[in-house]
XYZ file of C-alpha atoms in Angstrom:
611
model
C -30.134 8.217 9.000
C -32.729 10.841 8.177
C -36.382 10.241 7.230
C -35.608 11.440 3.658
C -33.129 8.856 3.521
C -35.514 6.033 4.512
C -38.093 7.400 2.127
C -35.607 7.351 -0.761
C -34.624 3.750 0.177
C -38.164 2.649 0.112
C -38.715 4.367 -3.396
C -35.693 2.481 -4.638
C -36.981 -0.783 -3.571
C -40.035 -0.295 -5.696
C -38.104 0.749 -8.877
C -35.471 -1.859 -9.706
C -31.952 -0.271 -9.016
C -29.225 -0.569 -11.425
C -25.454 -0.608 -10.261
C -25.866 -4.225 -9.496
C -26.065 -5.453 -12.890
C -22.838 -7.390 -12.689
C -23.034 -10.845 -11.465
C -23.052 -11.729 -7.764
C -19.609 -11.974 -6.461
C -18.644 -15.475 -5.431
C -15.625 -17.184 -4.113
C -14.943 -18.506 -7.590
C -14.704 -15.157 -9.258
C -11.287 -14.394 -10.847
C -9.509 -11.535 -9.543
C -5.909 -10.143 -10.159
C -4.958 -7.228 -7.870
C -4.924 -9.018 -4.658
C -1.988 -11.250 -5.494
C -0.770 -9.827 -8.922
C -1.847 -13.096 -10.610
C -5.286 -14.300 -11.626
C -6.867 -16.362 -8.839
C -10.224 -17.136 -7.543
C -11.682 -14.851 -4.985
C -11.949 -17.616 -2.339
C -8.080 -18.220 -2.624
C -7.048 -14.562 -1.597
C -7.494 -13.121 1.722
C -7.697 -9.365 0.767
C -10.998 -7.500 -0.069
C -11.374 -7.100 -3.734
C -14.485 -5.786 -5.525
C -15.052 -5.791 -9.366
C -16.960 -3.280 -11.408
C -17.720 -5.088 -14.836
C -18.199 -4.016 -18.362
C -21.915 -3.729 -18.273
C -21.797 -1.202 -15.341
C -18.893 0.707 -17.041
C -20.747 0.877 -20.407
C -24.017 2.249 -19.056
C -22.307 4.885 -16.909
C -23.481 7.685 -19.279
C -21.442 10.834 -19.032
C -20.383 9.843 -15.457
C -16.687 9.992 -14.567
C -14.818 7.249 -12.918
C -15.392 8.927 -9.543
C -19.179 9.009 -10.105
C -18.920 5.227 -10.757
C -16.998 4.602 -7.726
C -19.173 6.959 -5.478
C -22.068 4.428 -5.502
C -19.511 1.470 -4.440
C -19.342 0.394 -0.541
C -16.388 1.811 1.443
C -15.571 4.507 -1.225
C -16.264 8.231 -0.678
C -15.855 11.098 -2.985
C -14.510 14.658 -2.346
C -15.158 16.718 -5.501
C -14.491 20.482 -5.983
C -17.359 20.946 -8.285
C -18.827 18.909 -11.360
C -17.510 16.923 -14.197
C -13.650 17.395 -14.624
C -13.132 19.213 -11.338
C -10.310 18.115 -8.862
C -11.491 15.108 -7.055
C -10.312 13.004 -4.103
C -11.111 9.315 -3.774
C -11.221 8.127 -0.195
C -10.862 4.303 0.049
C -11.482 2.902 3.424
C -10.829 6.407 5.040
C -7.528 6.855 3.285
C -6.913 9.774 0.876
C -6.181 9.605 -2.817
C -2.598 10.158 -2.324
C -2.687 7.040 -0.131
C -4.051 4.970 -2.898
C -2.303 3.568 -5.941
C -3.827 3.700 -9.345
C -2.780 1.148 -12.090
C -3.697 0.476 -15.622
C -3.003 -3.105 -16.481
C -0.487 -3.188 -13.711
C 1.407 0.006 -14.761
C 1.467 3.152 -12.447
C -0.058 6.282 -13.744
C -0.342 9.780 -12.058
C 1.572 12.716 -10.967
C 4.776 12.352 -8.884
C 4.735 16.299 -8.105
C 1.132 16.073 -6.824
C 1.557 12.551 -5.309
C -1.788 11.264 -6.778
C -3.497 10.393 -9.909
C -6.136 12.928 -11.396
C -9.007 10.431 -11.529
C -11.356 13.411 -12.268
C -9.668 13.347 -15.765
C -10.689 9.516 -16.245
C -13.876 8.507 -18.014
C -14.723 4.672 -17.529
C -15.520 4.312 -21.230
C -13.504 1.527 -23.041
C -12.176 -0.292 -19.874
C -13.160 -3.882 -19.580
C -13.258 -3.828 -15.659
C -12.061 -2.202 -12.738
C -10.943 -3.854 -9.690
C -10.799 -2.116 -6.224
C -8.437 -3.734 -3.611
C -9.430 -2.208 -0.180
C -6.667 -2.347 2.468
C -2.877 -2.231 2.500
C -1.144 -3.278 -0.738
C 2.337 -1.934 -0.220
C 3.659 -5.522 0.446
C 2.976 -6.234 -3.288
C 3.187 -2.863 -4.978
C 5.429 -0.656 -2.798
C 4.757 3.010 -2.062
C 1.428 4.645 -2.049
C -0.813 1.576 -1.647
C -1.813 2.269 1.960
C -5.413 2.494 1.412
C -5.564 0.016 -1.463
C -5.233 -0.082 -5.077
C -7.494 0.934 -8.052
C -6.694 -1.010 -11.146
C -8.051 -0.526 -14.555
C -8.087 -3.178 -17.153
C -8.155 -2.758 -20.877
C -10.167 -5.108 -23.053
C -8.788 -8.102 -24.878
C -10.037 -8.803 -28.302
C -11.122 -12.310 -29.572
C -13.064 -13.810 -32.501
C -14.205 -11.925 -35.564
C -13.287 -8.266 -35.694
C -16.466 -6.270 -34.533
C -16.837 -2.385 -34.296
C -18.926 -0.879 -31.703
C -20.173 2.944 -31.215
C -22.230 4.993 -28.938
C -23.269 8.613 -28.894
C -25.056 10.611 -26.100
C -26.433 13.921 -25.147
C -27.293 15.334 -21.812
C -27.670 18.465 -19.524
C -25.135 21.381 -19.707
C -25.005 20.753 -23.440
C -22.999 17.634 -22.687
C -22.312 15.393 -25.695
C -20.265 12.394 -26.050
C -19.098 9.914 -28.843
C -17.219 6.724 -28.582
C -16.204 3.966 -31.067
C -13.939 1.034 -31.093
C -12.932 -2.232 -32.857
C -12.036 -5.613 -31.201
C -11.325 -8.903 -32.455
C -8.586 -11.426 -33.253
C -6.921 -12.853 -36.328
C -4.777 -16.003 -36.156
C -2.261 -15.415 -33.245
C -3.043 -11.675 -32.948
C -5.607 -10.023 -30.887
C -6.502 -6.444 -30.573
C -8.808 -3.775 -29.097
C -9.017 -0.137 -29.840
C -11.434 2.304 -28.157
C -11.498 6.233 -28.725
C -13.874 8.775 -27.565
C -14.594 12.582 -27.133
C -16.771 14.352 -24.553
C -17.646 18.018 -24.452
C -19.761 19.857 -21.736
C -20.509 23.640 -21.206
C -20.467 22.566 -17.474
C -21.946 24.078 -14.276
C -20.623 26.647 -12.075
C -18.067 24.810 -9.908
C -18.320 27.172 -6.856
C -20.654 29.443 -4.925
C -20.513 32.416 -2.793
C -19.313 30.415 0.188
C -16.038 29.317 -1.626
C -12.898 30.146 0.368
C -10.549 33.068 -0.387
C -13.123 34.796 -2.610
C -12.634 32.625 -5.544
C -16.255 32.382 -6.707
C -16.869 33.297 -10.240
C -20.521 33.013 -11.278
C -19.895 31.376 -14.795
C -20.150 27.982 -16.241
C -16.991 25.873 -15.924
C -16.797 23.512 -19.002
C -14.939 20.221 -19.710
C -13.392 18.735 -22.511
C -12.194 15.300 -22.696
C -10.651 12.949 -25.358
C -9.306 9.358 -24.763
C -7.653 6.507 -26.545
C -7.191 3.011 -25.202
C -5.238 0.461 -27.080
C -4.410 -3.147 -26.365
C -2.923 -6.065 -28.516
C -1.711 -9.536 -27.926
C 0.639 -11.711 -29.883
C 1.031 -15.512 -29.347
C 4.664 -16.208 -30.256
C 4.228 -19.840 -29.217
C 2.044 -21.910 -27.083
C 4.130 -20.943 -24.157
C 4.990 -17.309 -24.895
C 2.627 -14.342 -25.407
C 3.389 -10.538 -25.823
C 0.824 -8.017 -24.684
C 0.657 -4.367 -25.265
C -1.314 -1.611 -23.673
C -1.506 1.922 -24.791
C -3.483 4.630 -22.870
C -4.004 8.441 -23.487
C -6.488 10.824 -21.907
C -6.365 14.582 -22.520
C -8.689 16.842 -20.523
C -9.197 20.499 -20.282
C -11.314 21.888 -17.231
C -12.126 25.350 -16.428
C -12.330 26.469 -12.909
C -12.683 29.419 -10.528
C -9.979 31.474 -8.951
C -11.787 34.817 -8.545
C -14.406 37.052 -10.047
C -12.291 38.518 -12.774
C -12.690 37.848 -16.632
C -9.599 35.498 -16.877
C -10.494 32.139 -18.183
C -8.699 30.024 -15.793
C -8.330 26.440 -16.690
C -6.237 23.274 -16.589
C -5.041 21.159 -19.338
C -3.969 17.582 -18.119
C -2.663 14.745 -20.200
C -2.058 11.213 -19.155
C -0.230 8.640 -21.196
C 0.831 5.130 -20.822
C 2.680 2.490 -22.926
C 3.387 -0.891 -21.677
C 4.605 -4.240 -22.984
C 4.439 -7.534 -21.053
C 6.001 -10.856 -21.983
C 4.169 -13.787 -20.346
C 5.957 -17.194 -20.414
C 4.866 -20.685 -19.162
C 8.192 -22.173 -18.440
C 6.769 -25.382 -17.167
C 3.697 -26.865 -15.845
C 4.255 -25.237 -12.391
C 6.166 -22.007 -13.514
C 4.995 -18.791 -15.038
C 7.069 -15.809 -15.607
C 6.390 -12.238 -16.659
C 8.762 -9.478 -17.844
C 7.192 -5.956 -17.934
C 8.412 -2.545 -19.119
C 6.359 0.639 -19.536
C 6.360 4.450 -19.434
C 3.672 6.590 -18.119
C 3.536 10.340 -18.240
C 1.630 13.103 -16.633
C 1.572 16.542 -18.223
C -0.407 19.042 -16.358
C -0.474 22.848 -17.144
C -2.557 25.609 -15.127
C -3.614 28.725 -16.539
C -4.662 31.123 -13.779
C -5.306 35.009 -12.884
C -1.834 34.875 -11.153
C 0.131 33.252 -13.921
C 0.753 30.028 -15.539
C 2.584 26.822 -14.464
C 3.619 23.488 -15.875
C 4.270 20.113 -14.323
C 5.379 16.828 -15.918
C 6.109 13.476 -14.531
C 7.772 10.434 -16.353
C 7.531 7.194 -14.799
C 9.899 4.270 -16.282
C 8.750 0.929 -14.757
C 10.263 -2.573 -14.989
C 9.291 -5.814 -13.655
C 10.301 -9.595 -13.526
C 7.698 -11.696 -11.899
C 7.827 -15.407 -11.255
C 5.087 -17.659 -9.913
C 5.292 -21.329 -8.942
C 2.368 -23.721 -8.325
C 2.658 -27.091 -6.558
C -0.866 -28.398 -5.690
C -2.364 -26.013 -3.256
C 1.108 -24.246 -2.626
C 2.070 -21.088 -4.330
C 5.359 -19.251 -4.265
C 6.034 -15.786 -5.846
C 9.107 -13.757 -6.399
C 9.053 -10.199 -8.025
C 11.874 -7.816 -8.669
C 10.684 -4.386 -9.957
C 12.012 -0.975 -10.578
C 10.522 2.698 -10.757
C 12.343 5.719 -12.114
C 10.568 8.916 -11.677
C 11.617 12.334 -13.027
C 9.919 15.604 -13.019
C 10.210 18.699 -15.086
C 8.363 22.049 -15.894
C 8.175 25.511 -14.835
C 8.954 24.822 -11.243
C 12.708 24.486 -10.515
C 12.596 21.545 -7.892
C 15.815 21.204 -6.100
C 15.788 17.504 -7.105
C 14.228 16.254 -10.303
C 14.847 12.457 -10.165
C 14.546 9.575 -7.831
C 14.303 5.740 -8.350
C 12.938 2.703 -6.329
C 14.092 -1.085 -6.458
C 11.735 -3.561 -4.870
C 11.854 -7.120 -4.106
C 8.766 -9.335 -3.234
C 8.730 -12.678 -1.717
C 5.313 -14.273 -1.168
C 3.785 -17.714 -0.306
C 0.302 -19.440 -0.080
C -0.558 -22.615 1.193
C -3.832 -24.621 2.143
C -3.731 -27.639 4.497
C -7.321 -29.011 4.846
C -9.404 -26.324 6.278
C -6.647 -23.915 6.924
C -5.174 -21.335 4.522
C -1.947 -19.313 5.082
C -0.645 -16.366 3.318
C 2.625 -14.525 3.902
C 4.326 -11.495 1.860
C 7.304 -9.691 2.457
C 8.566 -6.614 0.403
C 11.778 -4.640 0.576
C 12.240 -1.246 -1.048
C 15.380 0.724 -1.570
C 14.516 4.325 -2.538
C 17.279 6.845 -3.612
C 15.507 9.646 -1.469
C 14.630 7.934 1.771
C 16.609 4.740 1.894
C 15.132 1.307 2.810
C 11.586 0.355 3.648
C 10.135 -3.109 4.521
C 6.392 -4.129 4.457
C 4.764 -7.183 4.824
C 1.437 -9.066 5.273
C 0.315 -12.080 7.211
C -3.051 -13.774 6.576
C -5.024 -16.834 7.852
C -8.431 -18.270 6.603
C -10.554 -20.897 8.130
C -12.523 -22.896 5.501
C -14.407 -25.337 7.781
C -17.837 -24.553 6.271
C -18.677 -25.323 2.561
C -18.913 -21.918 0.577
C -17.755 -19.927 3.744
C -14.373 -18.340 4.658
C -13.326 -16.761 7.981
C -10.069 -14.776 7.498
C -7.817 -12.404 9.489
C -4.996 -10.330 8.137
C -2.265 -8.135 9.280
C -0.440 -5.723 6.997
C 1.977 -2.812 6.925
C 2.133 -0.178 4.229
C 3.708 3.244 3.279
C 3.395 6.428 1.191
C 6.495 8.091 -0.240
C 6.502 11.880 0.110
C 5.781 13.651 -3.427
C 8.185 15.798 -5.144
C 6.002 18.878 -3.896
C 6.521 17.671 -0.263
C 10.322 17.039 -0.498
C 11.706 19.283 -3.108
C 9.271 22.424 -3.731
C 11.698 25.443 -4.221
C 11.399 28.340 -1.692
C 9.022 30.703 -3.375
C 8.705 33.068 -0.272
C 5.382 31.348 0.614
C 6.055 27.600 0.097
C 9.027 25.300 0.514
C 9.417 21.574 0.525
C 11.182 19.533 3.280
C 13.829 17.048 1.959
C 14.055 15.437 5.520
C 10.486 13.987 5.394
C 9.992 10.382 6.330
C 7.317 8.253 4.500
C 3.792 7.871 5.920
C 3.439 4.370 7.453
C 0.510 2.246 8.594
C -0.280 -1.032 10.297
C -3.596 -2.613 9.695
C -5.604 -5.451 11.121
C -8.733 -6.827 9.443
C -11.181 -9.719 9.972
C -13.687 -10.950 7.481
C -16.414 -13.459 7.077
C -17.724 -14.270 3.660
C -19.789 -16.858 1.988
C -22.936 -17.809 0.303
C -26.340 -17.024 1.844
C -29.869 -17.444 0.418
C -28.575 -17.735 -3.250
C -26.383 -14.672 -2.730
C -23.067 -13.587 -1.424
C -22.587 -11.965 2.005
C -19.503 -10.200 3.333
C -18.903 -8.766 6.878
C -15.663 -7.206 7.677
C -13.963 -4.941 10.231
C -10.719 -2.978 10.168
C -8.464 -1.156 12.597
C -5.608 0.849 11.039
C -2.856 3.021 12.697
C -1.152 5.538 10.422
C 1.910 7.268 11.720
C 4.167 10.119 10.367
C 1.347 11.745 8.421
C 2.650 14.648 6.218
C 0.971 17.875 7.087
C 1.739 21.428 5.352
C 1.575 24.027 8.039
C 2.977 27.572 8.569
C 6.498 27.679 10.122
C 6.753 30.650 12.265
C 10.521 30.333 12.281
C 10.731 30.632 8.459
C 7.599 32.516 7.785
C 6.588 30.014 5.286
C 4.319 26.913 4.876
C 6.200 23.830 4.902
C 5.502 20.065 5.340
C 6.424 17.864 8.226
C 5.748 14.451 9.716
C 3.564 15.590 12.679
C 0.279 13.636 12.637
C -1.042 10.270 13.646
C -4.408 8.814 12.695
C -6.581 5.724 13.539
C -9.068 4.517 11.046
C -11.543 1.969 12.295
C -14.785 0.658 10.689
C -16.971 -2.291 9.867
C -18.982 -3.057 6.752
C -21.539 -5.356 5.515
C -22.463 -6.200 1.972
C -25.022 -8.528 0.411
C -25.465 -9.300 -3.285
C -28.214 -11.627 -4.393
C -31.223 -12.356 -6.687
C -34.637 -12.258 -5.550
C -37.631 -12.992 -7.692
C -35.753 -12.177 -10.692
C -34.104 -8.995 -9.280
C -30.262 -8.744 -8.954
C -29.248 -6.445 -6.295
C -26.823 -5.487 -3.567
C -26.924 -3.637 -0.325
C -23.969 -2.343 1.703
C -23.632 -0.333 5.039
C -20.287 1.111 6.292
C -19.639 2.403 9.790
C -16.166 4.085 10.164
C -14.269 6.469 12.566
C -11.302 8.287 11.079
C -9.727 10.220 13.827
C -6.821 12.516 14.298
C -5.100 10.984 17.386
C -3.335 14.216 18.516
C -6.584 16.270 18.598
C -9.222 13.348 18.744
C -11.281 15.138 16.022
C -12.562 13.568 12.925
C -10.631 13.764 9.785
C -12.186 16.035 7.138
C -14.808 14.657 4.580
C -15.191 10.943 6.145
C -18.621 10.098 6.689
C -19.361 7.873 10.031
C -22.266 6.047 8.329
C -22.987 5.301 4.599
C -25.505 3.165 2.866
C -25.415 1.900 -0.758
C -27.998 0.007 -2.487
C -28.460 -1.238 -6.080
C -30.670 -3.501 -7.971
C -31.350 -4.407 -11.593
C -33.702 -6.543 -13.749
C -34.093 -7.296 -17.404
C -37.281 -8.401 -19.092
C -38.018 -8.633 -22.905
C -36.276 -5.747 -24.501
C -36.112 -3.593 -21.354
C -33.725 -3.151 -18.541
C -34.600 -0.749 -15.581
C -32.912 0.111 -12.576
C -31.464 2.648 -9.886
C -28.755 3.196 -7.276
C -29.027 4.761 -4.030
C -26.219 6.380 -1.990
C -26.870 7.874 1.449
C -23.979 9.567 3.433
C -24.122 11.014 7.001
C -22.979 14.327 7.918
C -19.084 14.951 8.207
C -16.706 17.900 8.588
C -15.081 20.098 6.077
C -12.126 21.095 8.188
C -9.634 19.431 10.600
C -10.963 21.567 13.709
C -14.502 20.135 13.209
C -16.056 23.468 13.114
C -17.697 23.368 9.516
C -20.193 20.663 9.107
C -21.376 19.344 5.761
C -24.972 18.012 5.789
C -25.788 14.379 4.939
C -27.257 13.520 1.495
C -29.067 11.033 -0.426
C -28.459 10.352 -4.125
C -30.575 8.363 -6.326
C -29.537 7.350 -10.016
C -32.140 5.854 -12.259
C -31.407 3.905 -15.416
C -33.481 2.451 -18.232
C -32.457 0.728 -21.547
C -34.551 -0.490 -24.425
C -33.191 -2.865 -27.235
C -34.382 -1.374 -30.543
C -32.990 -4.338 -32.435
C -30.439 -6.982 -31.761
C -27.529 -4.753 -32.308
C -29.109 -1.370 -31.187
C -30.305 0.062 -27.836
C -31.125 3.398 -26.213
C -30.083 4.121 -22.743
C -31.089 6.769 -20.254
C -29.540 7.638 -17.010
C -31.144 10.247 -14.605
C -28.533 11.266 -11.986
C -29.538 12.817 -8.608
C -33.162 12.003 -9.346
C -34.252 13.733 -6.088
C -32.547 16.908 -6.973
C -30.732 16.668 -3.708
C -29.101 20.099 -2.719
C -25.699 19.117 -1.061
C -21.940 19.781 -0.917
C -18.980 17.467 -0.987
C -16.527 20.294 -0.165
C -17.694 23.725 1.484
C -18.380 26.277 -1.176
C -18.152 23.992 -4.270
C -21.281 22.986 -6.055
C -22.554 19.487 -7.033
C -24.647 18.631 -9.892
C -28.469 18.970 -9.709
C -30.979 16.594 -11.330
C -29.476 15.701 -14.762
C -30.241 13.376 -17.703
C -28.076 11.551 -20.300
C -29.298 9.701 -23.181
C -27.139 7.343 -25.317
C -27.602 5.446 -28.531
C -25.489 2.298 -28.467
C -24.428 -0.232 -31.492
C -22.990 -3.151 -30.100
C -22.767 -6.360 -32.356
C -23.553 -9.704 -30.889
């Protein structure tokens, strides 16, 4: 860690950092993503973190990926600023190996094989849960590195309207408004917003293939989030979630005058019937449709890709004392269309999950098995086995073994031969086996977590040039080992609420013994926050060590330290003004070689929030 990093750390300790504004995580905190049902954190063995409503609401113009970047164990690889293609690395795994859900429903592109999180803004969501570590034993394909789940708000009480408007650098302006409440047996929440930004130049002269164009690359974004609930009876409830985000991002593909840009629309409509069939038996029926509609307008031509994902699930949970049993049957039907003539346009997957949890005295056990049958690659079995020792009050020592897999995307499998690229229908899924040990508990009025993991990944899919065919094509050629340890502490000291996290990792290609690109071996995150009178002040620090931009480890990216300052002042009980100064030290750094990152920038928000 450089002297600049240490200096910035000292500065942050003096000025009340802010990403820690959520409550201190405890073993009693309720989470959903780890087991697909609401449970106290102390009852689950997986690593789950929560970003709450306050942290989301005060993110300013920041994207979801900006918000995640300040969290332990999460790295961001961005090809430019707001709205540019972004990859989220969760525990060393890539974005294509991380599943993204909205209220339990998949969203994303089946052609690309991942979710365009650069098109997501945090506004409107009630909370975000981050499950780090294998999750395929519960959710099926793609949850190798973990799960990001976004939760829509639930309205209650007298209907209330809220609104906010903000302005910032690069002529960035944002407006959001919503209405939440409940009447009799009906609850509802509606949030809508718009963001416009002239943007910064996404690339610089070092960009590969001569794609740099010295212009501003703007971003437009509109979103709508709707949730509702109807209590049919004391035992039955019907919930609805609707989600739509539409973004237009300009980018560079050469110095010419052509206005290259992408237009991406994400949509979701989902229904869930929740039933309490007895004091010990809960059941859920779910049905939903998510769509990804992406169009690209380039100097070389235009293209369009569309994904439809029909999703169905029947989930049953039984409780008897400290024992829990779960059975889930789910089905996923994917289809693609657009300007590319894929050799196969449809596939489906049926999954069965059986899970059990029990606690006997100071010992807790968890076992889960899942079987998937996929119309493309056949059968796949995954599982997880966990144990926890609860011998010390407020503490838990746990160990966990799990397997996971990622299904090849439609591009990997079925991309038609265009003379330059061709898919490979004989690909196998990527697979992983992970081991993790964790110590978590209460210390000095706060929460401490120590964890280490060792993951082996096989059959990694790599696109490479095939001399025999004279084209780029994918194959299962690589193996990787992801190892690491992390420590996080959240606590309150003399009125200050803060957290600190340090991660060490090694992400290695086992064939070449080189580091995987963009993975930092050491990373520090720090945040704190305090409210007094009408003021809230705070900051966040993220420090990342040097890492490589290429698989051969010949192109090194320098380490960096980012500091974000926050301030809010309550003008009246229902009005407040907020300011967010990102990259306060004006750090010059790159996340990808040849692509720019935002310099120091300010965003100011006026918010109306009835109490």
